[in-house]
XYZ file of C-alpha atoms in Angstrom:
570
model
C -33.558 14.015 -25.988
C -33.271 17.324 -24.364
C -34.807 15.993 -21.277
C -32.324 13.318 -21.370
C -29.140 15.764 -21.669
C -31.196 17.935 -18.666
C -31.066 14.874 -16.595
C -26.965 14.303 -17.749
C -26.202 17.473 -16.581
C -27.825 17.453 -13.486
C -26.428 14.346 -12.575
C -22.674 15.548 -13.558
C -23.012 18.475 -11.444
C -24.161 16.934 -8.624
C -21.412 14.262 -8.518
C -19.234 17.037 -8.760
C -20.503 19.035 -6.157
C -20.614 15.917 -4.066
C -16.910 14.924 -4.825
C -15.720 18.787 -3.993
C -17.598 18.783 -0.843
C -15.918 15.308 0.493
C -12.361 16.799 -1.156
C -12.941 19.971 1.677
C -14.010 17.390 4.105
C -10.895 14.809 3.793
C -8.463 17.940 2.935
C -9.671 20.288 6.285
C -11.629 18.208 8.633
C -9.800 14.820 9.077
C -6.153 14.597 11.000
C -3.256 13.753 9.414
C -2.923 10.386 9.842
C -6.350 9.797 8.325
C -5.702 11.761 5.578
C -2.288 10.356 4.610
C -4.027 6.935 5.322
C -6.448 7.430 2.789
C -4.717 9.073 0.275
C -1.976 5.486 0.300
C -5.197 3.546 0.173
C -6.545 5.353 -2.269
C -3.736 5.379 -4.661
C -2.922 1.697 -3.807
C -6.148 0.582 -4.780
C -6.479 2.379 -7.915
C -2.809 0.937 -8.609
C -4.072 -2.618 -8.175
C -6.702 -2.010 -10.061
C -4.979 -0.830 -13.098
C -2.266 -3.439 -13.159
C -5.599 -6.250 -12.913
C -6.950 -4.678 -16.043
C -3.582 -4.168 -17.857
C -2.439 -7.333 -20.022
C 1.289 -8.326 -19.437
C 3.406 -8.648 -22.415
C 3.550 -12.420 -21.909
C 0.446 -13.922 -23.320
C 0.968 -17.082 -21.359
C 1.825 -15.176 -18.162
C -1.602 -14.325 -15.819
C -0.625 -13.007 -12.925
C -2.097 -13.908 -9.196
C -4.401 -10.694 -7.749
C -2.307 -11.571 -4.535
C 1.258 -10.301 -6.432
C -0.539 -7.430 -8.306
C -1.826 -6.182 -4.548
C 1.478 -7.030 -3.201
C 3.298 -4.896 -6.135
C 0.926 -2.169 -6.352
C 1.718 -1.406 -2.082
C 5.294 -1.876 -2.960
C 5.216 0.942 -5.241
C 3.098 3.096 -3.394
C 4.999 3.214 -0.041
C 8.076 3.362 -2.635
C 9.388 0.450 -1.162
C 10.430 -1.873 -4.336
C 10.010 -5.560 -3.376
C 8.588 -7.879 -5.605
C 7.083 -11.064 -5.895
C 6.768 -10.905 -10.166
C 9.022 -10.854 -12.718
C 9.249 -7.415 -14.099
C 9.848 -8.376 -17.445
C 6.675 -9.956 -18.019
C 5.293 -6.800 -17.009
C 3.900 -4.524 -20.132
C 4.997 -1.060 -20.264
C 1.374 0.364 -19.569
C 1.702 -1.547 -16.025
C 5.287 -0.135 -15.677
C 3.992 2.822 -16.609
C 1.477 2.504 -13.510
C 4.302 1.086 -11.392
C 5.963 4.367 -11.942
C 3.083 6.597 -11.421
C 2.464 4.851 -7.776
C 5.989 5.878 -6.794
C 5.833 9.074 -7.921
C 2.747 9.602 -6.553
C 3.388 7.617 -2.772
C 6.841 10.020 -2.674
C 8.201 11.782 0.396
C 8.711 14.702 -2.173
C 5.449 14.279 -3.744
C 3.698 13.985 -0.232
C 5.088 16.967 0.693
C 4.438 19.094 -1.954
C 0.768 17.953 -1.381
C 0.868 18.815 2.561
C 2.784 21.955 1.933
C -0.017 23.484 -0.370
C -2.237 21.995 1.873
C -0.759 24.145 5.158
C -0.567 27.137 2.972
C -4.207 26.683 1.886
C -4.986 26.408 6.047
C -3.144 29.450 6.763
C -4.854 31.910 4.327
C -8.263 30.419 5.673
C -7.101 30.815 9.136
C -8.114 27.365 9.821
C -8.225 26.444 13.622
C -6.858 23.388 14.172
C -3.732 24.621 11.980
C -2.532 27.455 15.118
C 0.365 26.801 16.740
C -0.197 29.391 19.117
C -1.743 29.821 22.959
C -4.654 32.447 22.717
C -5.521 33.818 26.354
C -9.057 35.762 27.102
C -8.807 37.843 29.841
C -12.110 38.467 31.830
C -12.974 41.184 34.330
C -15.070 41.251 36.992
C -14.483 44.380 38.705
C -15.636 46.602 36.384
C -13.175 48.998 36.025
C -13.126 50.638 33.148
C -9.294 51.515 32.457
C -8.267 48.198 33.099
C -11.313 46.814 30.699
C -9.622 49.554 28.364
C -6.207 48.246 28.764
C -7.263 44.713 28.230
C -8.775 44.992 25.098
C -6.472 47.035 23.179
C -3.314 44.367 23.547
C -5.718 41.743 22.455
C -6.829 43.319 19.096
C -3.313 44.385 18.390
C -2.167 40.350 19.147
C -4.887 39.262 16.643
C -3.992 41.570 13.861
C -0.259 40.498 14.383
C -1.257 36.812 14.662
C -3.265 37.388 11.296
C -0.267 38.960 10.197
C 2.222 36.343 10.762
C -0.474 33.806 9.009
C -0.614 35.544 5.837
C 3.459 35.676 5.876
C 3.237 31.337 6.731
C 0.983 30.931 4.105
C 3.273 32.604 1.634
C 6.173 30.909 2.647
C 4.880 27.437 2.458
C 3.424 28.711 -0.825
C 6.986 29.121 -1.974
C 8.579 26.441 -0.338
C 6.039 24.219 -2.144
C 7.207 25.962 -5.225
C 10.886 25.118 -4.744
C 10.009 21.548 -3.918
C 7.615 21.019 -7.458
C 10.922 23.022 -9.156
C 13.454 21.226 -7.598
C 11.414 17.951 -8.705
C 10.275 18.641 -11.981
C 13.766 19.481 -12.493
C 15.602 16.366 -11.534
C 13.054 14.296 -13.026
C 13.173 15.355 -16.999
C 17.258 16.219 -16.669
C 17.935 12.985 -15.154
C 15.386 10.941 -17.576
C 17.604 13.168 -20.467
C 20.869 11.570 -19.019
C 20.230 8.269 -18.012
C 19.349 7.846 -21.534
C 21.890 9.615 -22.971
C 24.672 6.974 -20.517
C 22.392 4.252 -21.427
C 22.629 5.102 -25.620
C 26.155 6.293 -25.127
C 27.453 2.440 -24.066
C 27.014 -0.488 -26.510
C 26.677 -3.210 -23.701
C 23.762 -1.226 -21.622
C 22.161 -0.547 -25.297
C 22.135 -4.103 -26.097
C 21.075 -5.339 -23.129
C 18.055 -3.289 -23.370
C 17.429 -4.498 -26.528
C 17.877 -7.938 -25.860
C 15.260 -7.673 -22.957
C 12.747 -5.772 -25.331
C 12.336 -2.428 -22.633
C 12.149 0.809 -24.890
C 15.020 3.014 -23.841
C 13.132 6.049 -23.167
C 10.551 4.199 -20.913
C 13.526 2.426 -18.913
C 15.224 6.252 -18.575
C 11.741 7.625 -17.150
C 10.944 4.463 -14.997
C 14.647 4.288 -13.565
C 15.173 8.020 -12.949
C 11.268 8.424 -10.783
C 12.623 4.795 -9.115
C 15.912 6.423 -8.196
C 14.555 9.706 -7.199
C 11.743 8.304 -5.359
C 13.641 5.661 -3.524
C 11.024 3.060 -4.962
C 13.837 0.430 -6.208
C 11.135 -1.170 -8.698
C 13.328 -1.353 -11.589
C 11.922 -2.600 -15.443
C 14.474 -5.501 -15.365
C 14.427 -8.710 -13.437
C 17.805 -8.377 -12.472
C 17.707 -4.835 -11.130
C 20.654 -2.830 -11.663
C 23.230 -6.034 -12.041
C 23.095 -5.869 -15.182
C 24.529 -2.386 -15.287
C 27.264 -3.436 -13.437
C 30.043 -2.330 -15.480
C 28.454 1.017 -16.707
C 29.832 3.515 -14.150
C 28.626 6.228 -15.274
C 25.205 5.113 -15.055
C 25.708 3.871 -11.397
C 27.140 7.025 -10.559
C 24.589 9.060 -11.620
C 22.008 6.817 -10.548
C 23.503 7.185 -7.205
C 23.692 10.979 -7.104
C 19.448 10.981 -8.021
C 19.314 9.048 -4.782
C 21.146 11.268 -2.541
C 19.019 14.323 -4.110
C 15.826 13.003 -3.336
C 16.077 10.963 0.186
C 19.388 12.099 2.928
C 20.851 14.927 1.156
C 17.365 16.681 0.273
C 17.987 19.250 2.729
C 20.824 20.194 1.374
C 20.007 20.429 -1.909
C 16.973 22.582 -1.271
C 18.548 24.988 0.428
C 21.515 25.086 -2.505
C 18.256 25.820 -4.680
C 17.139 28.443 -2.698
C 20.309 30.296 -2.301
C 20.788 30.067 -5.989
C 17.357 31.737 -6.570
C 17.786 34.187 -4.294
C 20.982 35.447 -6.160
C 19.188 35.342 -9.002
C 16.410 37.353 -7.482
C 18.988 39.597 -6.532
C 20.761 40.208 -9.787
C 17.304 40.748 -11.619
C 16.555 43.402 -8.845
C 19.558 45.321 -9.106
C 19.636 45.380 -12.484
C 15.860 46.905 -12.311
C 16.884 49.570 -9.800
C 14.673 48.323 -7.083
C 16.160 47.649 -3.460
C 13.400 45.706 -2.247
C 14.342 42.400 -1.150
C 12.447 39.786 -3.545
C 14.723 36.624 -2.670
C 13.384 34.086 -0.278
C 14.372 33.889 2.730
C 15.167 30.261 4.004
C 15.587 31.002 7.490
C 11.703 31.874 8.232
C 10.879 29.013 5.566
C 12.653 26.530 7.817
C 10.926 28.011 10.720
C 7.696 28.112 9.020
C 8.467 24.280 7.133
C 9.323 23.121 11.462
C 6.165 24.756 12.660
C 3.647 23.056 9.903
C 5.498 19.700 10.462
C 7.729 19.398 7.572
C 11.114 20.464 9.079
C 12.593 17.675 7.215
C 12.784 19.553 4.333
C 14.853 22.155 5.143
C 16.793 22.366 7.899
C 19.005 25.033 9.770
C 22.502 25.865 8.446
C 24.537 24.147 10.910
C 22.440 21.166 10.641
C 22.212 21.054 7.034
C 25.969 21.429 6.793
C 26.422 18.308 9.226
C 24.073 16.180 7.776
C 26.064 16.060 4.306
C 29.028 15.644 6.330
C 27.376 12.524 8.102
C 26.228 11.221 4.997
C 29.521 11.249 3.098
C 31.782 9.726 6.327
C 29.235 6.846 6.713
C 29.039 6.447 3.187
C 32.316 6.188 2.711
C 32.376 4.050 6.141
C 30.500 1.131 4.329
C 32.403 1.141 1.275
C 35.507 0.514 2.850
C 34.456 -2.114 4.612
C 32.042 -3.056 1.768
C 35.258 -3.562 0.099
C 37.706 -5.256 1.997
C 35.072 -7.734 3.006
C 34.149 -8.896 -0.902
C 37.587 -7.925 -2.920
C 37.787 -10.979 -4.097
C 34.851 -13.124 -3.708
C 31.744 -14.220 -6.021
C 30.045 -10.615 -5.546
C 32.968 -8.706 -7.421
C 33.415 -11.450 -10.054
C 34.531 -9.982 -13.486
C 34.588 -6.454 -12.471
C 37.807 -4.167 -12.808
C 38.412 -2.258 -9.330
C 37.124 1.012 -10.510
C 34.345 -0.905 -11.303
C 34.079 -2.743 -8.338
C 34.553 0.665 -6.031
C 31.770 2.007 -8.117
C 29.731 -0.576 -7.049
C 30.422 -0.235 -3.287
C 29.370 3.175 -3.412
C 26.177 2.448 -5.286
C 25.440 -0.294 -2.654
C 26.181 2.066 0.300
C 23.715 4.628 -1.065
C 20.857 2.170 -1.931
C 21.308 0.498 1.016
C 19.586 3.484 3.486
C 16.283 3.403 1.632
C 15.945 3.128 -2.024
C 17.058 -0.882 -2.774
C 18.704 -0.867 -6.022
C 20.879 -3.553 -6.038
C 23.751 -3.820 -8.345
C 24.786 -6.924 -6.558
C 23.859 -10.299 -5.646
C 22.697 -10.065 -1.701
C 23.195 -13.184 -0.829
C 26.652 -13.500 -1.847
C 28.065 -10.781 0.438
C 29.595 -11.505 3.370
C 27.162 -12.284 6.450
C 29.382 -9.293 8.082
C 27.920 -7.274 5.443
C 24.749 -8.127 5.756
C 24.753 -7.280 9.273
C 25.583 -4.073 8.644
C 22.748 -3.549 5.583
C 20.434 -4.609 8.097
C 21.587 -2.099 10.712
C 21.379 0.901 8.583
C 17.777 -0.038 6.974
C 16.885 0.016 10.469
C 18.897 2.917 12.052
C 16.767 5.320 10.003
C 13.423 4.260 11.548
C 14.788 3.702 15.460
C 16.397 6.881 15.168
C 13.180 8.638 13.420
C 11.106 6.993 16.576
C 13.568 8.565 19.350
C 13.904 11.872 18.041
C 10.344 12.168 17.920
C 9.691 11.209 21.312
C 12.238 13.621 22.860
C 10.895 16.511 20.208
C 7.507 15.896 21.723
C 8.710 16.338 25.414
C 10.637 19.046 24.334
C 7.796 20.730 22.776
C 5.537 19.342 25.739
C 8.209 21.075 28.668
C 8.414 24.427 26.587
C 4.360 24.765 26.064
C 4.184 24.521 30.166
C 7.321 27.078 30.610
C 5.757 29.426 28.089
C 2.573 29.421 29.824
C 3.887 29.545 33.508
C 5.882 32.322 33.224
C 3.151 33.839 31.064
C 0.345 33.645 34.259
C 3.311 34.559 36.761
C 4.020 37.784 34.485
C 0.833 38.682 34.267
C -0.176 38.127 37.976
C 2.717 40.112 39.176
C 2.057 42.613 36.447
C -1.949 43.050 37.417
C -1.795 42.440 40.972
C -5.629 42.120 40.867
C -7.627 39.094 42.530
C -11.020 39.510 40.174
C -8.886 38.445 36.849
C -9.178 35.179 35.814
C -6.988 34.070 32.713
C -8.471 31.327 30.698
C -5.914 29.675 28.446
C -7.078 27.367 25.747
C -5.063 24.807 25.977
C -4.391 24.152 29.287
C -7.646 23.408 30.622
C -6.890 24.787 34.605
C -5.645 21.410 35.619
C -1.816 22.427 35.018
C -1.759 24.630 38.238
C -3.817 22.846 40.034
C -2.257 19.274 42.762
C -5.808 17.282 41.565
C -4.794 16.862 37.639
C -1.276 16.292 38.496
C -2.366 11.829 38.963
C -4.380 12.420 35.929
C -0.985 13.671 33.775
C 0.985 11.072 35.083
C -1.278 8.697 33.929
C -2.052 9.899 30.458
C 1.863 9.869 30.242
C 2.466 6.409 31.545
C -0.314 5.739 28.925
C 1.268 7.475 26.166
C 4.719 5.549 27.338
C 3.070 2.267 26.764
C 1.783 3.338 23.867
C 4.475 3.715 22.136
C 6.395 0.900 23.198
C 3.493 -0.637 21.811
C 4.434 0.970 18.796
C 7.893 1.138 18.294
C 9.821 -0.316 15.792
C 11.518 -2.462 17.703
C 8.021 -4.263 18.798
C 6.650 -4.282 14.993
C 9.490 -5.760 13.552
C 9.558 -8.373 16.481
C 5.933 -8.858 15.883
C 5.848 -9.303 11.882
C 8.834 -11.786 12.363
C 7.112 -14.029 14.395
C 4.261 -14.011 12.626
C 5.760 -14.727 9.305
C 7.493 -17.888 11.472
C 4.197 -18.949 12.234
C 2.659 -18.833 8.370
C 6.012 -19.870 6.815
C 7.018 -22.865 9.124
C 6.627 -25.538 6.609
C 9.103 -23.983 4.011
C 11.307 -22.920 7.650
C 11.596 -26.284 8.838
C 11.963 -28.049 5.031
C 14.024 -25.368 3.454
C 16.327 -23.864 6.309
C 19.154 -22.532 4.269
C 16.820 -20.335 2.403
C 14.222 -19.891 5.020
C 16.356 -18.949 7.729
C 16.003 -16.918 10.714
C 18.190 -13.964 9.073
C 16.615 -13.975 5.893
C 13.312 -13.532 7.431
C 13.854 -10.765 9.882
C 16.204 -9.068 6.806
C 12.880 -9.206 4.449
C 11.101 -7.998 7.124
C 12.632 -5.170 8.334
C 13.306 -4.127 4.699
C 9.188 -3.859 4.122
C 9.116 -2.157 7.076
C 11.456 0.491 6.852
C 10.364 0.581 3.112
C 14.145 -0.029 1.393
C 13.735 -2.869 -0.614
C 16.677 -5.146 -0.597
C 16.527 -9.049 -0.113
C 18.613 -11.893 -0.088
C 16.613 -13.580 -2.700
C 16.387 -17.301 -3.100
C 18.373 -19.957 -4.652
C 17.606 -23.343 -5.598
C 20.934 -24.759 -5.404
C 20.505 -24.452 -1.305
C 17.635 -26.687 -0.944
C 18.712 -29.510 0.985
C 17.272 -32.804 -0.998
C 19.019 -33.049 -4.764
C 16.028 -34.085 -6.910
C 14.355 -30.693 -5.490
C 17.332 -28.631 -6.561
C 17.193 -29.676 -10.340
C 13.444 -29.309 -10.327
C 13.537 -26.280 -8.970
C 13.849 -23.061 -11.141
C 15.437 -19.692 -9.916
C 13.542 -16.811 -10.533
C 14.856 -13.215 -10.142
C 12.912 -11.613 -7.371
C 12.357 -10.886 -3.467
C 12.792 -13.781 -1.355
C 8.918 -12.607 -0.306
C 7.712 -14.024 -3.655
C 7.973 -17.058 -2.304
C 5.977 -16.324 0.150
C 3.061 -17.622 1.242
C -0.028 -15.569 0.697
C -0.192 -14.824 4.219
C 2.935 -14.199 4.769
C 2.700 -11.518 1.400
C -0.914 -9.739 3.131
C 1.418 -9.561 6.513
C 4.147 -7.792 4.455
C 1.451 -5.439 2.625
C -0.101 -4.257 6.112
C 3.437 -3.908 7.549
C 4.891 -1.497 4.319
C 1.410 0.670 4.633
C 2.322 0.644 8.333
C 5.806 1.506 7.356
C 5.145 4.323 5.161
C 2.642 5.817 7.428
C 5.034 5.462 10.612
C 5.750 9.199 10.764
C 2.430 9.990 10.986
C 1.977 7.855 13.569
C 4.234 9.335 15.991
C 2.894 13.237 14.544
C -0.780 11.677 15.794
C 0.466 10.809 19.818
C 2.375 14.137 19.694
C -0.700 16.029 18.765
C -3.108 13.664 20.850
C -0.495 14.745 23.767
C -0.550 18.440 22.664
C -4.723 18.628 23.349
């Protein structure tokens, strides 16, 4: 027996010395994109698997491993369309539904990468510098410029050390803001969703009607909200709610916090605890300055790749203003489009306002609907389906002119650098070695090589854009859905398609659905039976793999474009 435990223990620690060893190796070793890749696979995986092995509360229900796969992505890239009814779901697989968005989360994500580049700067990893580290190497032999040479670099290594240690730490408390700021919004908006769902008789009884414990619908609809996953525990989604304002309201103001208006509500948080740093250092006599200071975390959030988070004053302070006039923008028009049509039917006009503004804010990424889709006007729809994909063009853009930006200001910094130091030296026996530009940037032979590795990179990401995806995944899906196109066009149609599509792809979640009373033949119609889901779920299961691939694709998309700036950069 002792043998036996000898054997247990050995065998423990070395699958945990094995696991730590390929945690350092994924964590420090692989790029980005690989490591982001493998963390959604990872997670998505583990998701499916858990919702396979989970019963659903309907005995008679058994679910298809093709809708579990597709539901498990959809939560993990937080993009909330599905092919199942979510009632028949049990509340350990909603429970796992919620875990996958709160786990595949742009705020979750971050927090990960932001201890990740604080771990890299205290170990003074490599491959983490932003910086352009010259050697200087003499060949005449004279001492007092050998002299002069060496002291500038050892005082440029301690600083650069320096300014690590002071990165680390404020990525180390940026991280700490974000789990705050998180943590925060999650358990006080849980506390009053349920409190506006309790509070109003008709949202109380229709969760009771439906069988979804209250608590469990507070936690699952407050981490759906705040993570812009738009998986929801009822099969109707928010329409249900229609009526409860309050509820919409507030669900609306979780969205704002944790997708556009992040920025500015991080900064608000750090501003608040710096005062209250402040007070509790005055009060103690001390005048050093223990606040944080969100200008060098901005600087030091834009330098490890996760500007988003917090941006510059000005910026921050136009951004809300952008997202409140186009907001308000859609609403109007939201409005004075569907007054009085099918969409609005039995609502007051505060309650129908209410619902505008819900629609406007779900409508840039998180997919709540409050609304029947396919009743709004097709000018409407237009417009949804310009603003799910004006966030990723615009993402795609501004990433190619930050790279040539950063690309044109590397190769300024370093020319006037070598002129500076020429002039300065005046010496013919010093040859400066740069790391990163490889003595091709001075030099007429590399300047056909650059032009091709940009025409390359040019091509590349046409190739990539998501302009070409979308274009792509729509024909494709034309091509494994052209039975159900050419016998079912009112549902099937062109719009519908490239609406779905671009909706997995920029990872929002809203969808015309499908109706049974627009199939063309009568006797098809009465056997047919609506069922309150994505117009994907009915799908082929093609056509469902082609939308997994493209909302892995679509999560991932940033990382993409981080991967050709930093393939460009070396």
């Amino acid at each position: 027996m002792p043998i036996r435990l000898n054997v247990f223990v050995s065998s423990v620690r070395h699958v945990v010395s094995s696991s730590v060893f390929v945690y350092r190796f994924i964590v420090f070793h692989l790029n980005p994109l690989l490591l982001h890749l493998s963390y959604f696979l990872a997670i998505d995986l583990f998701g499916f698997l858990a919702l396979v092995l989970l019963k659903p509360s309907n005995p008679g229900y058994h679910p298809r491993y093709m809708d579990m796969f597709f539901m498990s992505t959809s939560a993990a890239t937080v993009t909330g369309l599905a092919t199942v009814k979510m009632e028949d779901l049990s509340s350990s697989q909603i429970v796992v539904l919620t875990l996958l968005m709160l786990s595949g989360s742009e705020m979750f994500v971050s927090f990960l990468g932001l201890l990740q580049s604080s771990r890299k700067r205290t170990r003074h990893d490599p491959d983490h510098g932003a910086r352009v580290r010259s050697v200087v190497v003499t060949i005449s032999g004279e001492a007092n410029l050998e002299q002069s040479n060496t002291n500038p670099t050892s005082s440029s290594a301690s600083s650069d050390d320096h300014n690590d240690d002071e990165g680390g730490g404020a990525l180390r408390s940026l991280a700490l803001v974000v789990l705050t700021y998180m943590a925060t919004i999650l358990v006080v908006g849980s506390l009053l969703v349920f409190v506006s769902v309790a509070g109003v008789p008709s949202s109380r009884d229709v969760l009771t009607s439906k069988g979804i414990d209250a608590a469990l619908f507070s936690a699952s609809v407050t981490v759906s909200s705040f993570t812009n996953g738009g998986l929801l525990p009822t099969n109707e989604g928010m329409a249900v709610f229609a009526t409860n304002r309050g509820l919409l309201l507030l669900l609306a103001g979780q969205i704002l916090a944790g997708n556009t208006l992040l920025p500015v509500f991080l900064r608000l948080v750090i501003w608040a605890t710096r005062g209250i740093a402040r007070v509790f250092t005055s009060r103690r006599g001390s005048d050093e300055d223990e606040g944080l200071h969100d200008e060098s975390m901005a600087k030091d959030a834009m330098a490890a790749g996760f500007g988003h988070l917090l941006l510059p004053g000005l910026q921050t302070v136009l951004l809300a203003a952008t997202v409140v006039s186009v907001a308000a923008a859609v609403v109007v028009l939201f409005c004075c489009l569907n007054w009085n049509s099918d969409v609005f039917a039995g609502l007051t006009a505060g309650e129908k306002v209410i619902n505008a503004v819900f629609m406007a804010v779900n409508v840039r990424q998180a997919g709540e609907n409050s609304i029947d889709c396919s009743l709004v006007a097709p000018a409407v729809l237009v417009l949804f389906l310009a603003m799910m994909s004006v966030t990723t063009f615009l993402h795609s853009c501004s990433s190619c002119v930050q790279e040539d930006d950063a690309q044109f200001g590397r190769e300024l910094i370093v020319n006037k650098f070598c002129k500076r130091f020429q002039v300065r030296s005046g010496h013919r026996d010093i040859v400066l070695l740069t790391r990163r530009s490889g003595g091709e940037g001075n030099s007429k032979d590399g300047a056909a090589p650059k032009r091709n590795k940009r025409r390359l990179s040019l091509n590349r990401r046409m190739f990539l854009s998501p302009l070409a995806c979308v274009a792509a995944a729509t024909m494709v899906v034309c091509v494994t859905e052209r039975r159900s196109l050419s016998g079912d066009p009112l549902n099937f149609s062109t719009f519908n398609v490239i609406f779905e599509v671009v909706s997995a792809y920029g990872n929002v979640g809203l969808s015309t659905g499908y109706s049974c009373s627009k199939l063309p033949l009568p006797e098809e119609a009465t056997a047919c039976h609506d069922k309150p889901y994505s117009f994907s779920g009915w799908w082929s299961d093609q056509g469902k793999l082609l939308l997994v691939l493209l909302m892995l694709y679509g999560r991932l998309k940033g990382f993409f474009h981080k991967q050709q700036q930093q393939q460009r950069r070396t």
